[in-house]
Coordinates of C-alpha atoms in Angstrom, one line a residue:
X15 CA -95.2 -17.6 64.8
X16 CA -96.5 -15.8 67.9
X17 CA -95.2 -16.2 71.2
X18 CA -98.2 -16.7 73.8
X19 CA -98.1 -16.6 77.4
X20 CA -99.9 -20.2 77.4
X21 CA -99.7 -22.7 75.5
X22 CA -102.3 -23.9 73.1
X23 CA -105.7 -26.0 74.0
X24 CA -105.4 -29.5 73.5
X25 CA -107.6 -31.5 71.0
X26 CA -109.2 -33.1 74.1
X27 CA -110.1 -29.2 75.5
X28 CA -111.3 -28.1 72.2
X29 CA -113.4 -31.3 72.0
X30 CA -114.8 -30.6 75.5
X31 CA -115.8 -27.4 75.2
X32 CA -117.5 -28.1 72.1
X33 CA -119.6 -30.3 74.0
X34 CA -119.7 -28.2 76.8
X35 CA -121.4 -25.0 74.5
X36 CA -124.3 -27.6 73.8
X37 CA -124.7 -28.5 77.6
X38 CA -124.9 -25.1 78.5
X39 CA -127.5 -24.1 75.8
X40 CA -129.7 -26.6 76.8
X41 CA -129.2 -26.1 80.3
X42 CA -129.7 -22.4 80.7
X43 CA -132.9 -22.7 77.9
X44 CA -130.7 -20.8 75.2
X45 CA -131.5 -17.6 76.6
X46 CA -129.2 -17.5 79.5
X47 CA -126.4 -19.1 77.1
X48 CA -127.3 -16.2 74.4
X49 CA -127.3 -13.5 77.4
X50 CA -123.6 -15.2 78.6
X51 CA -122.5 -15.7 74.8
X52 CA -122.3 -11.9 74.4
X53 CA -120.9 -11.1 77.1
X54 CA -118.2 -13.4 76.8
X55 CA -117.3 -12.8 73.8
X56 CA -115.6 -9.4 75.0
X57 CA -113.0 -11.6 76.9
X58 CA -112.0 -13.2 74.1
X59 CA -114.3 -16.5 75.1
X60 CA -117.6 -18.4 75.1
X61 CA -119.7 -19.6 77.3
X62 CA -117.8 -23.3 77.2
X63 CA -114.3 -21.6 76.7
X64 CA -114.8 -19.6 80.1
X65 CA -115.6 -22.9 82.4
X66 CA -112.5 -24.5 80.9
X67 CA -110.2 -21.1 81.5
X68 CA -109.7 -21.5 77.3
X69 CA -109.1 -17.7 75.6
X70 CA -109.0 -17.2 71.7
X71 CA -105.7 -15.2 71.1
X72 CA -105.0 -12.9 67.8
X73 CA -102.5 -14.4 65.8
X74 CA -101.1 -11.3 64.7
X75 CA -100.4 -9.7 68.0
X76 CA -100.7 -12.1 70.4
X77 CA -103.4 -10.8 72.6
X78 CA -106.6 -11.7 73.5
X79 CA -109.1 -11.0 70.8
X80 CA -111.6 -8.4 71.2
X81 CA -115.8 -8.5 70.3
X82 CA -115.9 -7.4 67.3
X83 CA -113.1 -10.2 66.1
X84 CA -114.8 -12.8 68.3
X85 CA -118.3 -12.0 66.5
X86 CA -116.7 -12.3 63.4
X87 CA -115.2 -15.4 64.3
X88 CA -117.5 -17.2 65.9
X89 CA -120.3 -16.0 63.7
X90 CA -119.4 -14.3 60.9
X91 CA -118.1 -17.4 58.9
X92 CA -121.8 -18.9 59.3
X93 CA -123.8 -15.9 58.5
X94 CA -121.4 -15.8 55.7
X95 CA -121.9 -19.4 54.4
X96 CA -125.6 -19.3 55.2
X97 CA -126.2 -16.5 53.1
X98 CA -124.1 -17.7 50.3
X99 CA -126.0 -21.3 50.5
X100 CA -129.2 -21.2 51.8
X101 CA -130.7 -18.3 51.0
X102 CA -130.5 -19.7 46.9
X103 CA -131.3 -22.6 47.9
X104 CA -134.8 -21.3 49.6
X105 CA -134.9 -19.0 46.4
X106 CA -134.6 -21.3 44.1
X107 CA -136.0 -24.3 45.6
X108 CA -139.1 -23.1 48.1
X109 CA -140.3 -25.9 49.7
X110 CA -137.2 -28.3 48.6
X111 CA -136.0 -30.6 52.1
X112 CA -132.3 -30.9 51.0
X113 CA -130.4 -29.1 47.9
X114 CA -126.8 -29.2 46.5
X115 CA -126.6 -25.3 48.4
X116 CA -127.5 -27.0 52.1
X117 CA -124.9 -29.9 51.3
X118 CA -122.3 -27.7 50.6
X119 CA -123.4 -25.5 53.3
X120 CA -122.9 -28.6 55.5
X121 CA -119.5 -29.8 54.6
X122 CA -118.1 -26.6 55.0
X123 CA -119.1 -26.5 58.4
X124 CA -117.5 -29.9 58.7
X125 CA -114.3 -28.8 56.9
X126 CA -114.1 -26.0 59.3
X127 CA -114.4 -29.0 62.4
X128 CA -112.2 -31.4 61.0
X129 CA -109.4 -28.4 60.1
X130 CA -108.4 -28.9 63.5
X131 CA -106.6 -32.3 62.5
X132 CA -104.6 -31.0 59.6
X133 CA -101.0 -29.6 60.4
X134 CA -101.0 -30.6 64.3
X135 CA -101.8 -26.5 64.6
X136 CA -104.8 -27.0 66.6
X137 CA -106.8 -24.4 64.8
X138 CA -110.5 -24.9 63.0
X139 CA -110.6 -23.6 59.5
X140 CA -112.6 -20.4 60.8
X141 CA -109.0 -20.0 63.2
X142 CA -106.8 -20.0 59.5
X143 CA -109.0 -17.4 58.1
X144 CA -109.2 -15.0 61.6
X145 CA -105.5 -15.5 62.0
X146 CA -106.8 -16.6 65.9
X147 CA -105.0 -19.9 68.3
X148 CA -106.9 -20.9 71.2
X149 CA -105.0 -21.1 74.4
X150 CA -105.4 -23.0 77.5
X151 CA -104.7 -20.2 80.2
X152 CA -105.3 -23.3 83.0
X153 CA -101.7 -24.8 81.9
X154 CA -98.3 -22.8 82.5

């Protein structure tokens, strides 16, 4: 177990900022989020994660995560699934509304929100395979 400087985000904070990312899309038209997205993400944040003083932390050496494992984190899994689901499912079903590859593609984005209840660690499934803990840096 690491030893961090802060301890880590609540459930209520993780929950906030999760609806905070959607306010902030829609508020700044999704451009201005994207634009502050990418930027952020070099600080070890998002766009929500930043208003609430929140900071993603590698697990393996207890400091802030950098881009590249931020991108991977916050996007990689997606890309990941999408490709693995959707893309077959638009091969081999054009034109099909809903297949077995979208469902699956859907609960394991759900899996990866609900991981967060499993084990009081406070980490999404996407935090158990980056080896990453989000911190609350507004608490001492």
């Amino acid at each position: 177990m690491t030893d961090y400087p802060f301890p880590k985000a609540s459930l209520k904070h993780r929950l906030a900022q999760l609806f905070l990312e959607y306010g902030l899309f829609i508020v700044t038209l999704g451009v201005g989020y994207i634009v502050w997205f990418w930027i952020s993400l070099g600080n070890g944040q998002t766009p929500g994660k930043q208003v609430l003083k929140l900071r993603v932390y590698n697990a393996t050496n207890g400091k802030p995560a950098q881009w590249g494992h931020m991108f991977i984190r916050e996007l990689g899994l997606y890309f990941a699934i999408g490709i693995a689901t959707l893309v077959p499912a638009f091969l081999l079903y054009p034109g099909a509304l809903l297949t077995v590859f979208d469902l699956i593609y859907y609960v394991v984005i759900l899996a990866d929100i609900l991981w967060i209840f499993k084990g009081g660690k406070r980490q999404r499934l996407v935090d158990v395979i980056c080896k990453t803990d989000v911190l609350n840096e507004a608490a001492k």
